[in-house]
Coordinates of C-alpha atoms and ligand atoms in Angstrom, one line a residue:
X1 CA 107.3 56.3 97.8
X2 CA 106.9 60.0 98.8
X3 CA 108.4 62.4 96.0
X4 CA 108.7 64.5 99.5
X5 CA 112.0 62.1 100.2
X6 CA 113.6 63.1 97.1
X7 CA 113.4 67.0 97.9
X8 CA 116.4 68.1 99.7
X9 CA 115.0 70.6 102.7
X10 CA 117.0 73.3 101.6
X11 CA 116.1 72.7 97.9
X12 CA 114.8 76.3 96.9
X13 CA 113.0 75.1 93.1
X14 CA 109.7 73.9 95.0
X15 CA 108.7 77.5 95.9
X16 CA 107.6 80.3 93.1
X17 CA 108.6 83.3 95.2
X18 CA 105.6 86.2 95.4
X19 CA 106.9 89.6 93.7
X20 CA 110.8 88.0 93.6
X21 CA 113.2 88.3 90.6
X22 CA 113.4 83.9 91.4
X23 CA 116.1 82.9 89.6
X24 CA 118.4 85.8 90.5
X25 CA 117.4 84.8 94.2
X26 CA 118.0 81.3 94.5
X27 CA 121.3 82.2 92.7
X28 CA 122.1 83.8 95.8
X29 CA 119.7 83.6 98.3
X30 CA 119.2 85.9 101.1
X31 CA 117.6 83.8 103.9
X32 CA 116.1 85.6 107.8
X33 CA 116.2 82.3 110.3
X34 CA 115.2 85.4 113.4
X35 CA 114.2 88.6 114.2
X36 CA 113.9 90.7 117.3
X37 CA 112.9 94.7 117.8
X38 CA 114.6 96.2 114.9
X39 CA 116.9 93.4 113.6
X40 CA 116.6 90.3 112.1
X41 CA 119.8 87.9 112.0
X42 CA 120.3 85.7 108.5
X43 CA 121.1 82.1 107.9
X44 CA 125.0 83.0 108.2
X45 CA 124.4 84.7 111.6
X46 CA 124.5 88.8 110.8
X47 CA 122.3 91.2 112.0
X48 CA 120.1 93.1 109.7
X49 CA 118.8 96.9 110.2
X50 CA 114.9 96.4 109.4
X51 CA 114.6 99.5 107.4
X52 CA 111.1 98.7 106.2
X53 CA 109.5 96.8 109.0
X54 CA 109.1 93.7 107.0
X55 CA 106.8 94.6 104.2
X56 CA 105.5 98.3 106.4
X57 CA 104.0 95.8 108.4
X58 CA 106.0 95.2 111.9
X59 CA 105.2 98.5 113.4
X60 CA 106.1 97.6 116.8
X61 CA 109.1 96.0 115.7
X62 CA 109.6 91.8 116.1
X63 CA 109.0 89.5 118.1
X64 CA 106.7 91.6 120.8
X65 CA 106.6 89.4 123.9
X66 CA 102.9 90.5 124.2
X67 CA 101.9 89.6 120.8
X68 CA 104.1 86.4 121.2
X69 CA 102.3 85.5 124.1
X70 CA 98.6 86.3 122.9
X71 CA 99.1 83.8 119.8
X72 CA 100.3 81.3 122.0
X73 CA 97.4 81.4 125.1
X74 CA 94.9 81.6 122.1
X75 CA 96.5 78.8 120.0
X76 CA 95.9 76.7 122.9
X77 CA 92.5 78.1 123.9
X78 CA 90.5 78.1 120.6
X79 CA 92.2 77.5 117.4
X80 CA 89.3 78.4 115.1
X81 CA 85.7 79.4 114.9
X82 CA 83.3 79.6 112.2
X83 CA 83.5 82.9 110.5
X84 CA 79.6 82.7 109.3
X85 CA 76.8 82.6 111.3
X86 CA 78.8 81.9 114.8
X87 CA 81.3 84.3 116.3
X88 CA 83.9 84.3 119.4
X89 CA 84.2 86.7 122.1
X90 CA 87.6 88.3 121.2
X91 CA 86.4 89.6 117.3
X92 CA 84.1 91.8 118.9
X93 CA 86.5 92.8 121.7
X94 CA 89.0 94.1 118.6
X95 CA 86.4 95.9 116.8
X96 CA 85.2 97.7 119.8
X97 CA 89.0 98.7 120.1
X98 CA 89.6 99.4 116.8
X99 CA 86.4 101.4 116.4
X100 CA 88.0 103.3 119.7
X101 CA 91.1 104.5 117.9
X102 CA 89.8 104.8 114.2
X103 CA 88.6 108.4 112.9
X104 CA 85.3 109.9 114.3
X105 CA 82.6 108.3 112.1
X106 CA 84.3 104.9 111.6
X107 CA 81.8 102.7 114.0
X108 CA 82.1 99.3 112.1
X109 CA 84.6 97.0 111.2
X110 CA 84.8 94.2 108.6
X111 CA 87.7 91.5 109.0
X112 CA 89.5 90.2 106.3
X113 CA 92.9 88.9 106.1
X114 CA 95.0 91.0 103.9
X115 CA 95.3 94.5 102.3
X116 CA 94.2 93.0 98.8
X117 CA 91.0 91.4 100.7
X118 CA 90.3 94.7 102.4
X119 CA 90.4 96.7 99.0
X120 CA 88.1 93.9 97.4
X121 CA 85.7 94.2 100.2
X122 CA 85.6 97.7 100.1
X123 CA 85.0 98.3 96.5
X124 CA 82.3 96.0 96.9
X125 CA 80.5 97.7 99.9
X126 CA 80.4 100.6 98.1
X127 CA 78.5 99.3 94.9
X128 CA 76.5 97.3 97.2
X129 CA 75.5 100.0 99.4
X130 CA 74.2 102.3 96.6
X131 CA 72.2 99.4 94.9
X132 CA 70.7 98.9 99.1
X133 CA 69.9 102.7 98.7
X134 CA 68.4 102.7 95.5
X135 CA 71.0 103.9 93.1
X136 CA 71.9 100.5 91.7
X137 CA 73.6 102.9 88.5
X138 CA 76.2 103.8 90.7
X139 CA 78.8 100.9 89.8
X140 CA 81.9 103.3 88.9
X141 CA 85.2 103.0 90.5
X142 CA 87.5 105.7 90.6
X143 CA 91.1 105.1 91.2
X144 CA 94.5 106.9 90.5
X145 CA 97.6 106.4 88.1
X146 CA 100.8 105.0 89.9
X147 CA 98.0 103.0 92.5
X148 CA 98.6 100.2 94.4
X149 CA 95.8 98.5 95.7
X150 CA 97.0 94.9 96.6
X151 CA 97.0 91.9 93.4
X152 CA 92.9 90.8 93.8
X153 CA 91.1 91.8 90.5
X154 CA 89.5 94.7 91.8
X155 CA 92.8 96.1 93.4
X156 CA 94.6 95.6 90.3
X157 CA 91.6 97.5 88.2
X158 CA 91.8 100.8 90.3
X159 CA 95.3 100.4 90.7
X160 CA 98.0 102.1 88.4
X161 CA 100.8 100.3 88.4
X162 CA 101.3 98.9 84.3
X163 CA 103.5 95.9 85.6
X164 CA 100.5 94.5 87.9
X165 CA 98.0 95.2 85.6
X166 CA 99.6 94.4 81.9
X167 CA 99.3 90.7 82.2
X168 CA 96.2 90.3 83.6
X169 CA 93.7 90.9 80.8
X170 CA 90.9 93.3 80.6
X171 CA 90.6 93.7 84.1
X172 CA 86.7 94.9 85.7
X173 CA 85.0 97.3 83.5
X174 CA 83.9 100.4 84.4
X175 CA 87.1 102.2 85.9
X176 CA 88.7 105.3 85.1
X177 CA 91.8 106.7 86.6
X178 CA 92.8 110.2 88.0
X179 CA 96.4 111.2 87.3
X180 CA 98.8 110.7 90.1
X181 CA 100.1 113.5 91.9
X182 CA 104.1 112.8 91.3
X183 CA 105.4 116.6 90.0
X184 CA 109.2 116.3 90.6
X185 CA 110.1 119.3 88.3
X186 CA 108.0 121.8 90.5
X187 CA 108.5 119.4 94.2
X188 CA 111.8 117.4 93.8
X189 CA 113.3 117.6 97.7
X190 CA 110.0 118.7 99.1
X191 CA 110.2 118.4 103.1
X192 CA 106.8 116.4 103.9
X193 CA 103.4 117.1 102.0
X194 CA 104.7 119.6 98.4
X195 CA 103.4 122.5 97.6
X196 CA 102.2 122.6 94.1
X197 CA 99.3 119.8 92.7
X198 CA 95.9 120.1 94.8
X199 CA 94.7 121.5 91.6
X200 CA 95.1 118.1 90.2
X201 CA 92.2 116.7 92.4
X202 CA 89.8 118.8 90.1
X203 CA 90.5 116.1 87.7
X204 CA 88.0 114.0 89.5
X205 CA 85.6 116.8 88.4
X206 CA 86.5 116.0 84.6
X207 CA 85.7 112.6 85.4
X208 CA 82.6 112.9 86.5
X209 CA 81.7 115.6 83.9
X210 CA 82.8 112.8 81.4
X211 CA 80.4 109.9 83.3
X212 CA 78.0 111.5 85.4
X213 CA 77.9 111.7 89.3
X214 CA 75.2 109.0 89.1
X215 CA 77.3 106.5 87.2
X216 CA 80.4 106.3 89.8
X217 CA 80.1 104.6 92.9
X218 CA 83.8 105.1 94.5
X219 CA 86.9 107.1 94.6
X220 CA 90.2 105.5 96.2
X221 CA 93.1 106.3 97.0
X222 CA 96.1 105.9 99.1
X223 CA 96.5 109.4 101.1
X224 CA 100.0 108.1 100.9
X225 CA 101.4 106.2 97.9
X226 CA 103.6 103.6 99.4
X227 CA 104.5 100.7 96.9
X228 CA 104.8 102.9 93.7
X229 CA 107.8 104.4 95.3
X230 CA 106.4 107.4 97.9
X231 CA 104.0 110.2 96.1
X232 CA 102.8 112.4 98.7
X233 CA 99.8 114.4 98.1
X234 CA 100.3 117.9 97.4
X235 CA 99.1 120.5 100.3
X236 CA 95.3 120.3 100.3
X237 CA 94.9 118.3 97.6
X238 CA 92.7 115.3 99.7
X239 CA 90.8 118.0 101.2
X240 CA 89.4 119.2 97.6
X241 CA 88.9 115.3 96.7
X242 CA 86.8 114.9 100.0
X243 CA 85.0 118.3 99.0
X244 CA 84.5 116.3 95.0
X245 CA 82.8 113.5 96.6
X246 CA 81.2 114.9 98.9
X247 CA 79.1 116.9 96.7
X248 CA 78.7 114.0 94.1
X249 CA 77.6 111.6 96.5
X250 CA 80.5 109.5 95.9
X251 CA 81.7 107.4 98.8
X252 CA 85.5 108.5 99.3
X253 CA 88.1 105.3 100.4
X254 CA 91.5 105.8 101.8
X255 CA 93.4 102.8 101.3
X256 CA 95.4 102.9 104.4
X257 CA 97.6 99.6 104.4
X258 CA 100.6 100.9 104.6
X259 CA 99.3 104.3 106.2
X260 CA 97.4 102.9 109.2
X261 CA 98.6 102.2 112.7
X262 CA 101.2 105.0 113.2
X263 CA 103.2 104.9 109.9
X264 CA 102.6 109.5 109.7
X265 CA 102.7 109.8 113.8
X266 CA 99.0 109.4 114.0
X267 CA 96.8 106.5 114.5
X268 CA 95.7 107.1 110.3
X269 CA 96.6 109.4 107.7
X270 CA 92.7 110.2 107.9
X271 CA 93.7 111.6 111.5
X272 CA 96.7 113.2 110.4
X273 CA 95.4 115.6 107.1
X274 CA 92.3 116.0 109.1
X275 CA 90.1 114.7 106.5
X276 CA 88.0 111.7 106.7
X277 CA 86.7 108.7 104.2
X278 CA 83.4 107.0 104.0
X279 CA 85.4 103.8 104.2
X280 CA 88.7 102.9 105.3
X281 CA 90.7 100.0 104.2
X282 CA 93.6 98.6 106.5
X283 CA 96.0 95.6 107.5
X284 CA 99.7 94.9 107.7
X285 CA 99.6 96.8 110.7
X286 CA 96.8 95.6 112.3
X287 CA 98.6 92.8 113.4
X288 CA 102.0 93.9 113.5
X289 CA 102.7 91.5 110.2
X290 CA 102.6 88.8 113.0
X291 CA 99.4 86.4 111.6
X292 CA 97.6 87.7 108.4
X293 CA 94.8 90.3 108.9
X294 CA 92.8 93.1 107.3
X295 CA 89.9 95.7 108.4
X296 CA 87.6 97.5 106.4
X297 CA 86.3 100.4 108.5
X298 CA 83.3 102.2 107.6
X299 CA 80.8 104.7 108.4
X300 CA 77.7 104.1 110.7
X301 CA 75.5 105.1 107.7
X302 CA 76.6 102.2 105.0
X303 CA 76.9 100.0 107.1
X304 CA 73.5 100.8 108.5
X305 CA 71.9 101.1 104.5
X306 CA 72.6 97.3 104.7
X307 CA 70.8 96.7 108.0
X308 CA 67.1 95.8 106.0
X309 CA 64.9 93.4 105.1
X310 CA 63.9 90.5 107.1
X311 CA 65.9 89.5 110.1
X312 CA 66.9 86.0 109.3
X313 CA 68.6 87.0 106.3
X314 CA 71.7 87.6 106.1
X315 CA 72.4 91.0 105.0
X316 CA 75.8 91.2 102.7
X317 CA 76.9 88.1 101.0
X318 CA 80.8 88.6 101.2
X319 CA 83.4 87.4 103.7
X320 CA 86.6 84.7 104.3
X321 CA 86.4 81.5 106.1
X322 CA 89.0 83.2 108.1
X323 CA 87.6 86.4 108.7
X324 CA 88.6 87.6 112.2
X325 CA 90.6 84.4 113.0
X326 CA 90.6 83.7 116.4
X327 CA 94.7 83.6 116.4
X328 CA 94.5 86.3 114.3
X329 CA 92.4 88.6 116.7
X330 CA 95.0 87.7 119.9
X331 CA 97.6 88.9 117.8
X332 CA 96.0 92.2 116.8
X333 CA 94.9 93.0 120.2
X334 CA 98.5 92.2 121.5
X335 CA 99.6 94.7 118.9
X336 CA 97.1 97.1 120.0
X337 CA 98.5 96.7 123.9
X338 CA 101.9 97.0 122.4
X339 CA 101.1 100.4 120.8
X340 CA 99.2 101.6 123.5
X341 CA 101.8 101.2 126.2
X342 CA 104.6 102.6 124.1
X343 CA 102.6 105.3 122.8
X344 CA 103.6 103.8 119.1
X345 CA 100.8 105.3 117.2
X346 CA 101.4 109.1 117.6
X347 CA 105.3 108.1 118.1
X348 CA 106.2 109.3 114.7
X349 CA 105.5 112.7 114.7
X350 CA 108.2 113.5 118.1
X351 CA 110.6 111.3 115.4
X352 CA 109.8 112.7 111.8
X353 CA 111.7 116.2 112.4
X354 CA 114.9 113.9 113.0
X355 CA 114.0 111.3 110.1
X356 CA 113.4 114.2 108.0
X357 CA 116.9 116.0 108.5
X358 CA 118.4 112.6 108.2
X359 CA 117.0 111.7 105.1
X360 CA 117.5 114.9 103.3
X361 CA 121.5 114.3 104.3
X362 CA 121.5 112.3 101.3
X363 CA 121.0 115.5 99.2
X364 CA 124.1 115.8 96.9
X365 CA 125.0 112.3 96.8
X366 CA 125.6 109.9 93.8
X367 CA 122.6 109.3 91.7
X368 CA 120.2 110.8 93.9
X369 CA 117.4 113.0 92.3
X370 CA 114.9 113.2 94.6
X371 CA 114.1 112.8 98.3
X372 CA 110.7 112.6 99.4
X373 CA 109.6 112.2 103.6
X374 CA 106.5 111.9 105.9
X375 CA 106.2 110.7 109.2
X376 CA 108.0 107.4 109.8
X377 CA 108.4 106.9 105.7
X378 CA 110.9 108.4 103.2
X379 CA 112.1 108.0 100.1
X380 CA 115.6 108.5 98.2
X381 CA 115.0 108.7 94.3
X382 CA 117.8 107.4 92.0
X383 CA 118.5 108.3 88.0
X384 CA 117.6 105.3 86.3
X385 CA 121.0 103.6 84.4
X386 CA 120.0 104.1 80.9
X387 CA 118.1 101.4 79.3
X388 CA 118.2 99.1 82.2
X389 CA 115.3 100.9 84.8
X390 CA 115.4 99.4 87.8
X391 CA 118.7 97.8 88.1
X392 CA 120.6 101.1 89.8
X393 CA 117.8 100.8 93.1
X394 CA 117.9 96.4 92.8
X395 CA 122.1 96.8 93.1
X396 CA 121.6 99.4 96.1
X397 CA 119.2 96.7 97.8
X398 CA 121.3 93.3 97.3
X399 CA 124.5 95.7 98.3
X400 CA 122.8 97.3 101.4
X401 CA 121.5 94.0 102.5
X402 CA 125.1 92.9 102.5
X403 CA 125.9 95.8 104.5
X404 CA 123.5 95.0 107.1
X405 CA 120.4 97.1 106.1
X406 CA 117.0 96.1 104.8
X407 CA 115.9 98.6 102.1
X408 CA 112.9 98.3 99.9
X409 CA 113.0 99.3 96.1
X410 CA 110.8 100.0 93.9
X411 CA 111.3 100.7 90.2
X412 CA 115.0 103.1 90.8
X413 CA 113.4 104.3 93.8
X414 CA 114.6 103.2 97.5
X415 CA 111.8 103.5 100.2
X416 CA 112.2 103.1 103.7
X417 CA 109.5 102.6 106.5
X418 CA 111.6 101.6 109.6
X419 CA 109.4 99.8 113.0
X420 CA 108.1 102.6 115.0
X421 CA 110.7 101.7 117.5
X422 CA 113.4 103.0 115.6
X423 CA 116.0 105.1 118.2
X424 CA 117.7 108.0 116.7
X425 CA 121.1 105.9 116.6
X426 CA 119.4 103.8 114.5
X427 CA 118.0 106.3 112.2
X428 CA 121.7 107.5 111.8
X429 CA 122.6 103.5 111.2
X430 CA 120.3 103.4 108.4
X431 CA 121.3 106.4 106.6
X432 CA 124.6 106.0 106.6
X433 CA 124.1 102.9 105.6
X434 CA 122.2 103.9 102.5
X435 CA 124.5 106.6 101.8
X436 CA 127.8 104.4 101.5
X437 CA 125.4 102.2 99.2
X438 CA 124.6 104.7 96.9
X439 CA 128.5 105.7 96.8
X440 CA 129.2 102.2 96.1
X441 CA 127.1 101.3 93.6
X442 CA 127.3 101.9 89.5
Ligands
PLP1 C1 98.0 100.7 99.9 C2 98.0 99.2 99.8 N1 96.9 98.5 99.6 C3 96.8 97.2 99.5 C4 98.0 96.4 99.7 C5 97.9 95.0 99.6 O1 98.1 94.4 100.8 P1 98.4 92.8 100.9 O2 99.8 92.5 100.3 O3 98.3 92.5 102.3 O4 97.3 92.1 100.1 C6 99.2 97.1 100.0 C7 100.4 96.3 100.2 O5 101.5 96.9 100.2 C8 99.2 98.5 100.0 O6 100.4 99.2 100.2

């Protein structure tokens, strides 16, 4: 007899929840049966603020009729198409538009289906590509302290977060880390990018002083440091990294999962410091958070150092089975059409002056230490309860969630990313939401 009779449906043991304190969940579970725009309603009917959009994925808020309606017409159209060696006609109708709205320079696209695949993919280009030009020594990646770069090997080797690296073994060789850019004695309640740290992007030039230029193949970075907890860079601090690299002949990547599509109130963070990368690594937004996607963008001239050899041959050996999924596609170019006709990528900058003022509100109130903003992000740091880091932020988020707000923490640090569609009201709504929180909590 099936075991699958003896499993109650409701029976939460089955499932090892992804980045989830499990048994504190399942003690007390809190379940989403719907969503729509910038609410989701629970399994005991109340409505949620999405303070985060989902995981700083559902920029154009939930359940988009025009994204909806893409996955459904292609779900019935063509399901699936070989990723290798065949293609469909709607991958290259997305990476013409996504070439179209990427920074200058970016003329090529590489699917893959999540933020950790895009990283992978990227690192990989970039060692590749040096080896296609000749300088196969180049095999150095360079990433930051306090990094998040998805959970895939690679990510988790330039990344700099200790709890998703500690367990994991030695991780790739050959990595060395700058220091992150985090100064809250000299920045705390800095009003977008702060003022003091550029000079820490010279530490790149210690690094390569220490390895050689012709040792490192990569530098990456998040121009915006979501999932540690929100470090900005200092004022003209990626400028002097672009400068580093570009004098070194190291490719430079911006990591732009969480700050792609719209998240600053331009279409990338590239677009909005006015500096750009060799490569470019996206996803969440790509596809609204709606059906699993990544891009890796990159430059005309890697991806043209590949285009050798003889013809029949296939040029780099890398890619998923569901690399620009059909489904997947439909719903990133509904995304695309919903951004477009709501003017959701540059959205954020007309709204950041309002988020910003809102945000800094919280000055003054219980626990709070710090409060860091950009665009459409923001972030309210909390004094840790000594000896038990993390637990002041995890009450705030289980207490605000009862309220009827979705917050994100991280370590003792509350982050919020709402949909692009957020109304003023709503930003008020959220606030005050977090600000009774933070009365209420220990
Ligand atoms: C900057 C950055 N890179 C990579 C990732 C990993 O993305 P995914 O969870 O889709 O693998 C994330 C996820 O938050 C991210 O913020």
């Amino acid at each position: 007899m099936s075991n699958r009779l003896k499993v109650t449906p409701n029976d939460l043991s089955a499932f090892w929840m992804p980045f989830t304190a499990n048994r504190q969940f399942k003690q007390a579970p809190r379940m989403f049966v719907s969503a729509k725009d910038m609410h989701y309603t629970t399994s005991d009917g109340r409505k949620v603020l999405d303070g985060t959009a989902g995981l700083w994925c559902v920029n154009a808020g939930h359940c988009r009729p025009k994204i909806t309606e893409a996955i459904q017409h292609q779900a019935a159209e063509l399901d699936y198409a070989p990723a290798f060696q065949m293609g469909h006609p709607i991958v290259f109708e997305l990476a013409n538009r996504l070439v179209d709205i990427a920074p200058k320079g970016m003329d090529h696209v590489f699917f893959t289906n999540s933020g950790s695949e895009s990283v992978d993919t990227a690192l990989k280009m970039a060692i590749a590509y040096h080896r296609a030009r000749g300088e196969g020594a180049r095999t150095r990646l360079i990433g930051r302290e306090r990094g998040y770069h998805g959970v895939n090997f690679g990510g988790i080797s330039v990344g700099g977060i200790v709890t998703n690296r500690k367990m994991f073994g030695t991780l790739l060789g050959g990595v060395d880390h700058m220091p992150h850019t985090h100064l809250p004695e000299k920045n705390a309640f800095s009003k977008g990018v702060p003022e003091h740290g550029a000079e820490l992007a010279n530490e790149l030039e210690r690094i390569v002083a220490l390895h050689d230029a012709s040792t490192i193949a990569a530098v990456i970075v998040e121009p915006v440091a979501g999932s540690t907890g929100v470090i900005l860079p200092p004022k003209g601090y990626l400028q002097k990294l672009r400068e580093i690299c570009t004098k070194h002949g190291i490719l430079l990547i911006f990591d732009e999962v969480i700050t792609g599509f719209g998240r600053l109130g331009a279409p990338f963070a590239a677009d909005y410091f006015g500096v750009t990368p060799d490569i470019m690594t996206t996803a969440k937004g790509v596809s609204n958070g709606v059906i699993p996607m990544g891009a890796v963008f990159v430059k005309k001239e890697i991806h043209d150092a590949f285009m050798t050899g003889p013809e029949h041959m296939i040029e780099f050996f890398h890619g998923y089975t569901y690399s620009g999924n059909p489904i997947a596609c439909a719903a990133a170019l509904g995304t695309l059409d919903t951004y477009k006709e709501e003017g959701l990528l540059t959205r954020g900058e007309e709204l950041a002056p309002y988020w910003e003022d809102a945000l800094h509100s919280l000055k003054g109130e219980p626990h709070v230490i710090d409060i860091r903003n950009i665009g459409l992000i923001g972030a309210i740091e909390l004094a840790p309860i000594a000896g038990q880091p993390t637990k002041r932020a995890f009450s705030a988020f289980v207490k605000a969630f009862e309220r009827g707000a979705l917050i994100r923490t991280t370590g003792d640090i509350i982050a919020l990313s709402p949909p692009l569609i957020i109304t003023k009201g709503q930003i008020n709504e959220l606030i005050d939401h977090v600000r009774e929180v933070l009365r209420a909590i220990d």
